[in-house]
Amino acid sequence: MTNADHDARFMALALALGRRGLGRTWPNPAVGAVVVQEGAEGRVIVGRGWTQAGGRPHAETEALARAGSAARGATLYVTLEPCSHHGRTPPCADAVIAAGISRVVSALEDPNPAVRGAGHARLTAHGIKVDVGLDADAARRDHAGHIRRERDARPHVFLKLAVSADGKVALAGRQRVAISAATATDRVHRLRGLYDAIAVGIGTALADDPLLTCRLPGMADRSPVRIVVDGSLRLPLASRLVQTARATPLWLAAAETAPAEHEKALRQHGVEVLRVKASHDGVDLRAALESLAARGITRLMVEGGPKLAAALLAADLVDEAALFRAPQTLGPDAIDALENVPLTALTQSPRLALREKERLGPDTLEMYERPEV
């Protein structure tokens, strides 16, 4: 193997390690790091790390701690620039220097204004060779939430829709119906575990009374924060969401004009109410997203319904989308996937491109993404 091949192999491992933290490290990015020492027996991994739940410890310090003295003279592969500023912990750049690392291979410069090249510069100033840009496209996808929050002060928004062959999501009268087969449903639950928060509109919350948790074996602790866009605070206290708010966090995005008395009752059940600017049909979605970002949310999965999905697309606030298509039809009286607009608003959007297509049992999954993070 060439040196380039070795670098690619170890960065791929760092990226895989970093993904272990997706959905669990907010407000910090889910970073992966690998320490590799070269000796008589070739290149040996002496330390691995990834950002821990809650965002600390960071990946670099985890990997260096595992490497111990073997880090001296080694190469560190990391999926995002080591931090250079003092926060709740000392800078990772200082830990790298103190460990005696001789080379750092970093996938991306950190867009955080407190870092933004300063970490790389500090390493270089201490005689450490720094190479930046290996597997940058993959790292941008993994760190899309961190990048979007730093750049646009909102989370990365991932829209998920499950539709019938004729583009419907529910029976007439918004009556719930199972659309996806088990394979697709399992994929959705796995996706939930990769996001900081999951959101639905109040219409979906009232019609479906969902739980919005990860219900695959072993994934209960991966359930994200649950969010309902509920401009007028109509969510009933008896709903399953409210009744489980102390077990799995529930936040409601409500208009400033929503009734205060119901907010008080919701808070008594452990619900957090976020007051945001009102719009003509509920809440200002950009303001709601900015409020979530201010509370640390970097990656938001949106599961409906038709009104919320259409509004996010119209406001150009969708960064990525998963469209699960089932083979059965629901008929002309059923509810469209997007309220008042055709499904082509997603599938033919000039701002979203089809990235991949996959069979999931009888269903088909189409993944769309914004060309740039």
Coordinates of C-alpha atoms in Angstrom, one line a residue:
M1 CA 0.0 0.0 0.0
T2 CA 1.2 3.5 -0.7
N3 CA 1.2 6.3 1.9
A4 CA -1.9 7.7 0.3
D5 CA -3.6 4.4 0.6
H6 CA -2.7 4.2 4.3
D7 CA -4.0 7.7 4.8
A8 CA -7.3 6.9 3.1
R9 CA -7.7 3.8 5.2
F10 CA -7.2 5.5 8.5
M11 CA -9.3 8.5 7.7
A12 CA -12.1 6.2 6.7
L13 CA -11.9 4.6 10.1
A14 CA -11.9 8.0 11.8
L15 CA -15.1 8.9 9.9
A16 CA -16.7 5.6 10.9
L17 CA -15.8 6.2 14.5
G18 CA -17.2 9.7 14.4
R19 CA -20.6 8.5 13.1
R20 CA -21.0 6.6 16.4
G21 CA -21.7 9.9 18.0
L22 CA -24.3 11.3 15.5
G23 CA -27.4 12.4 17.4
R24 CA -25.7 12.2 20.8
T25 CA -23.0 14.9 20.9
W26 CA -25.0 18.0 20.3
P27 CA -24.2 20.9 20.5
N28 CA -20.8 19.7 19.5
P29 CA -20.0 17.9 16.2
A30 CA -19.5 14.1 16.2
V31 CA -15.8 13.8 15.4
G32 CA -13.7 10.7 15.0
A33 CA -10.0 10.4 15.6
V34 CA -7.3 7.7 15.1
V35 CA -3.7 7.7 16.3
V36 CA -1.3 5.6 14.2
Q37 CA 2.3 4.8 15.1
E38 CA 4.8 3.6 12.5
G39 CA 7.4 1.1 13.6
A40 CA 9.4 -2.0 12.6
E41 CA 6.1 -3.9 12.1
G42 CA 4.6 -1.2 10.0
R43 CA 1.7 1.1 10.9
V44 CA -0.2 0.3 14.0
I45 CA -3.3 1.9 15.5
V46 CA -2.5 2.8 19.0
G47 CA -5.5 5.0 19.9
R48 CA -9.1 5.5 18.7
G49 CA -11.7 8.0 19.9
W50 CA -15.0 9.7 19.1
T51 CA -16.9 12.5 20.6
Q52 CA -18.7 11.3 23.7
A53 CA -22.4 11.8 24.5
G54 CA -23.1 15.4 25.4
G55 CA -20.2 16.6 23.3
R56 CA -17.3 15.8 25.8
P57 CA -14.7 14.5 26.0
H58 CA -13.7 15.3 22.4
A59 CA -12.5 12.7 20.0
E60 CA -8.9 13.8 19.9
T61 CA -8.4 13.6 23.7
E62 CA -10.2 10.2 23.8
A63 CA -7.8 8.8 21.2
L64 CA -4.7 10.4 22.7
A65 CA -5.6 9.0 26.2
R66 CA -5.9 5.5 24.8
A67 CA -2.6 5.9 22.9
G68 CA -0.7 7.2 26.0
S69 CA 3.0 7.4 25.4
A70 CA 2.7 5.6 22.1
A71 CA 1.3 8.9 20.6
R72 CA 4.8 10.5 20.6
G73 CA 5.9 10.7 17.0
A74 CA 2.6 9.3 15.7
T75 CA 0.1 10.5 13.1
L76 CA -3.3 11.7 14.2
Y77 CA -6.2 11.3 11.7
V78 CA -9.2 13.5 12.6
T79 CA -12.4 14.3 10.8
L80 CA -12.5 18.0 11.9
E81 CA -9.9 20.6 12.8
P82 CA -8.8 20.3 16.5
C83 CA -10.2 23.1 18.5
S84 CA -7.9 25.9 19.5
H85 CA -10.0 27.8 22.0
H86 CA -10.8 27.4 25.7
G87 CA -14.4 26.3 26.3
R88 CA -15.5 23.9 29.1
T89 CA -12.3 22.0 28.3
P90 CA -8.8 23.0 27.2
P91 CA -8.0 23.2 23.5
C92 CA -7.6 19.9 21.7
A93 CA -4.7 21.4 19.7
D94 CA -2.8 21.8 23.0
A95 CA -3.4 18.2 23.9
V96 CA -2.1 17.1 20.4
I97 CA 1.0 19.2 20.9
A98 CA 1.6 17.9 24.5
A99 CA 1.2 14.3 23.3
G100 CA 4.1 14.7 20.9
I101 CA 2.1 14.0 17.7
S102 CA 4.3 14.6 14.7
R103 CA 1.7 14.8 11.9
V104 CA -2.0 15.6 11.7
V105 CA -4.3 14.6 8.8
S106 CA -7.5 16.6 9.2
A107 CA -10.5 16.3 6.9
L108 CA -11.9 19.7 7.3
E109 CA -11.3 23.2 8.7
D110 CA -13.8 23.9 11.5
P111 CA -16.3 26.7 10.4
N112 CA -16.6 27.8 14.1
P113 CA -15.3 31.4 14.2
A114 CA -13.5 30.6 17.4
V115 CA -11.4 28.0 15.5
R116 CA -11.5 28.4 11.7
G117 CA -8.0 27.5 10.9
A118 CA -6.5 28.6 14.2
G119 CA -6.2 25.0 15.4
H120 CA -4.3 24.0 12.3
A121 CA -2.1 27.1 12.6
R122 CA -1.2 26.3 16.2
L123 CA -0.2 22.8 15.3
T124 CA 2.0 24.0 12.4
A125 CA 3.6 26.7 14.6
H126 CA 4.8 23.9 17.0
G127 CA 6.4 22.0 14.1
I128 CA 3.6 19.5 13.5
K129 CA 3.0 18.6 9.8
V130 CA -0.6 19.3 9.0
D131 CA -2.4 18.0 5.9
V132 CA -6.0 19.2 5.4
G133 CA -8.7 18.0 3.0
L134 CA -8.5 14.2 2.9
D135 CA -12.1 12.8 2.5
A136 CA -13.5 16.3 2.8
D137 CA -16.7 15.5 1.0
A138 CA -17.5 12.6 3.4
A139 CA -16.6 14.8 6.4
R140 CA -18.8 17.6 5.2
R141 CA -21.8 15.2 5.0
D142 CA -21.1 13.9 8.5
H143 CA -20.6 17.4 9.9
A144 CA -23.4 19.0 8.0
G145 CA -25.3 19.9 11.1
H146 CA -22.3 21.6 12.7
I147 CA -21.5 23.4 9.5
R148 CA -25.1 24.6 9.0
R149 CA -25.5 25.8 12.5
E150 CA -22.3 27.8 12.4
R151 CA -23.0 29.2 8.9
D152 CA -26.7 29.8 9.0
A153 CA -27.6 29.7 12.7
R154 CA -30.1 26.8 12.1
P155 CA -29.9 23.0 12.1
H156 CA -29.4 20.8 9.1
V157 CA -32.9 19.8 8.1
F158 CA -33.6 16.2 6.9
L159 CA -37.2 15.7 5.6
K160 CA -38.6 12.1 5.6
L161 CA -41.7 11.2 3.7
A162 CA -43.4 7.8 3.3
V163 CA -45.8 7.9 0.3
S164 CA -48.0 5.6 -1.6
A165 CA -47.5 4.9 -5.3
D166 CA -50.0 7.8 -6.0
G167 CA -48.2 10.2 -3.7
K168 CA -50.4 10.0 -0.7
V169 CA -49.6 9.9 3.0
A170 CA -53.0 9.2 4.7
L171 CA -56.6 8.3 4.0
A172 CA -59.3 10.8 3.6
G173 CA -59.9 12.8 6.8
R174 CA -56.2 12.4 7.7
Q175 CA -57.0 8.9 8.9
R176 CA -53.7 7.1 9.6
V177 CA -52.7 4.1 7.4
A178 CA -49.6 1.9 7.3
I179 CA -47.7 2.7 4.1
S180 CA -44.2 1.4 4.5
A181 CA -43.2 -2.3 4.9
A182 CA -41.2 -3.5 7.9
T183 CA -37.8 -3.0 6.2
A184 CA -38.5 0.6 5.5
T185 CA -39.9 1.2 8.9
D186 CA -36.8 -0.2 10.6
R187 CA -34.6 2.1 8.4
V188 CA -36.6 5.1 9.7
H189 CA -36.0 4.1 13.3
R190 CA -32.3 3.8 12.6
L191 CA -32.3 7.2 11.0
R192 CA -34.0 8.7 14.1
G193 CA -31.1 7.6 16.2
L194 CA -28.7 9.7 14.0
Y195 CA -30.5 13.0 14.7
D196 CA -30.5 15.4 17.6
A197 CA -34.2 16.0 17.3
I198 CA -37.3 14.9 15.4
A199 CA -40.1 17.2 14.4
V200 CA -43.7 16.9 13.3
G201 CA -46.5 19.5 12.8
I202 CA -49.4 19.7 15.1
G203 CA -51.7 18.2 12.5
T204 CA -49.7 15.0 12.5
A205 CA -49.4 15.0 16.3
L206 CA -53.2 15.2 16.6
A207 CA -54.1 12.7 13.9
D208 CA -51.5 10.0 14.7
D209 CA -50.8 10.5 18.4
P210 CA -47.2 9.3 17.8
L211 CA -44.4 8.6 20.2
L212 CA -41.5 9.5 17.8
T213 CA -39.0 7.3 19.6
C214 CA -36.5 4.7 18.4
R215 CA -38.2 1.4 19.0
L216 CA -35.7 -1.0 17.6
P217 CA -34.0 -3.4 20.1
G218 CA -31.2 -1.7 21.9
M219 CA -32.0 1.8 20.6
A220 CA -34.2 3.2 23.3
D221 CA -31.4 5.5 24.5
R222 CA -30.9 6.8 21.0
S223 CA -34.3 8.5 20.8
P224 CA -33.9 12.2 19.9
V225 CA -35.6 15.2 21.4
R226 CA -39.1 15.3 20.1
I227 CA -40.5 18.6 18.7
V228 CA -44.0 19.6 17.7
V229 CA -44.5 22.7 15.7
D230 CA -47.7 23.8 17.5
G231 CA -48.3 27.5 16.9
S232 CA -51.5 27.7 19.1
L233 CA -50.5 25.1 21.7
R234 CA -53.2 22.6 20.8
L235 CA -51.4 19.5 21.8
P236 CA -53.6 17.7 24.4
L237 CA -52.2 16.8 27.8
A238 CA -53.4 13.3 27.3
S239 CA -51.3 12.7 24.2
R240 CA -48.6 10.1 24.3
L241 CA -46.0 12.8 23.5
V242 CA -46.9 14.8 26.6
Q243 CA -47.4 11.7 28.8
T244 CA -43.9 10.6 28.0
A245 CA -42.2 14.0 28.1
R246 CA -40.3 13.2 31.3
A247 CA -38.8 10.1 29.8
T248 CA -37.9 11.5 26.3
P249 CA -37.7 15.3 26.0
L250 CA -40.6 17.1 24.3
W251 CA -40.3 20.7 23.0
L252 CA -43.2 22.6 21.4
A253 CA -42.5 25.5 19.0
A254 CA -45.3 27.9 19.7
A255 CA -46.2 31.4 18.6
E256 CA -45.7 34.3 21.0
T257 CA -49.5 34.7 21.1
A258 CA -50.3 31.1 22.1
P259 CA -52.3 30.8 25.4
A260 CA -50.1 31.1 28.5
E261 CA -52.4 28.9 30.7
H262 CA -52.0 25.8 28.5
E263 CA -48.2 26.4 28.4
K264 CA -48.2 26.3 32.2
A265 CA -50.1 23.0 32.2
L266 CA -47.7 21.5 29.6
R267 CA -44.6 22.6 31.6
Q268 CA -46.0 20.8 34.6
H269 CA -45.8 17.6 32.6
G270 CA -42.2 18.3 31.7
V271 CA -42.8 19.9 28.3
E272 CA -40.5 22.7 27.2
V273 CA -42.3 25.5 25.2
L274 CA -40.2 27.6 22.8
R275 CA -41.9 30.9 22.0
V276 CA -41.0 32.1 18.5
K277 CA -42.3 34.8 16.1
A278 CA -45.7 34.1 14.7
S279 CA -46.6 33.8 11.0
H280 CA -50.0 34.0 9.2
D281 CA -50.4 30.2 9.6
G282 CA -48.6 29.4 12.9
V283 CA -45.0 30.1 13.6
D284 CA -42.2 31.5 11.5
L285 CA -40.3 28.4 10.6
R286 CA -36.9 30.0 10.2
A287 CA -37.3 31.6 13.6
A288 CA -38.2 28.2 15.0
L289 CA -35.1 26.6 13.5
E290 CA -32.9 29.4 14.9
S291 CA -34.4 28.9 18.3
L292 CA -33.5 25.1 18.1
A293 CA -30.0 25.9 17.0
A294 CA -29.6 28.4 19.9
R295 CA -30.4 25.4 22.2
G296 CA -27.7 23.3 20.6
I297 CA -29.7 21.3 18.0
T298 CA -27.6 20.7 14.9
R299 CA -29.4 17.9 13.1
L300 CA -33.2 17.9 12.7
M301 CA -35.3 15.1 11.2
V302 CA -38.8 16.2 10.1
E303 CA -41.4 13.4 9.7
G304 CA -44.4 15.5 8.6
G305 CA -47.1 16.2 8.0
P306 CA -48.0 17.6 4.6
K307 CA -48.4 21.2 5.8
L308 CA -45.0 21.4 7.6
A309 CA -43.2 19.5 4.8
A310 CA -44.6 21.8 2.1
A311 CA -43.8 24.9 4.2
L312 CA -40.2 23.9 4.8
L313 CA -39.7 23.2 1.1
A314 CA -41.3 26.5 0.1
A315 CA -39.0 28.4 2.5
D316 CA -35.9 26.6 1.1
L317 CA -35.2 25.1 4.6
V318 CA -34.8 21.4 3.5
D319 CA -31.2 20.3 3.2
E320 CA -31.7 16.6 2.7
A321 CA -34.8 14.4 2.1
A322 CA -35.7 10.7 2.2
L323 CA -38.6 9.6 0.1
F324 CA -39.9 6.1 0.9
R325 CA -42.2 5.0 -1.9
A326 CA -44.6 2.1 -1.4
P327 CA -46.2 0.1 -4.2
Q328 CA -49.8 0.4 -3.1
T329 CA -52.2 3.3 -4.0
L330 CA -54.5 5.0 -1.6
G331 CA -56.9 6.7 -4.1
P332 CA -57.8 10.2 -5.2
D333 CA -59.5 11.2 -1.9
A334 CA -56.4 10.4 0.2
I335 CA -54.2 13.1 1.6
D336 CA -51.4 14.4 -0.6
A337 CA -47.8 14.2 0.7
L338 CA -47.3 17.9 0.4
E339 CA -50.2 20.3 1.1
N340 CA -51.4 22.3 -1.9
V341 CA -48.3 21.5 -4.0
P342 CA -47.3 18.4 -6.0
L343 CA -44.7 15.9 -4.9
T344 CA -42.5 17.2 -7.7
A345 CA -41.9 20.2 -5.5
L346 CA -39.4 17.8 -3.8
T347 CA -38.5 15.4 -6.6
Q348 CA -37.9 18.1 -9.2
S349 CA -36.7 20.8 -6.9
P350 CA -33.9 22.9 -8.4
R351 CA -32.3 23.0 -4.9
L352 CA -32.3 19.3 -4.2
A353 CA -30.6 16.6 -6.3
L354 CA -31.2 12.9 -6.3
R355 CA -28.2 11.3 -4.6
E356 CA -29.1 7.6 -4.6
K357 CA -31.9 5.1 -5.0
E358 CA -32.3 1.9 -3.0
R359 CA -34.8 -1.0 -2.8
L360 CA -36.1 -1.8 0.7
G361 CA -38.2 -4.9 0.3
P362 CA -41.3 -3.9 -1.6
D363 CA -40.5 -0.2 -1.1
T364 CA -38.1 2.2 -2.8
L365 CA -36.0 4.8 -1.0
E366 CA -34.9 7.9 -2.8
M367 CA -32.4 10.2 -1.2
Y368 CA -32.2 13.9 -2.1
E369 CA -29.7 16.5 -0.9
R370 CA -28.7 20.1 -1.4
P371 CA -25.6 20.1 -3.6
E372 CA -23.7 22.1 -1.0
V373 CA -23.8 21.6 2.7

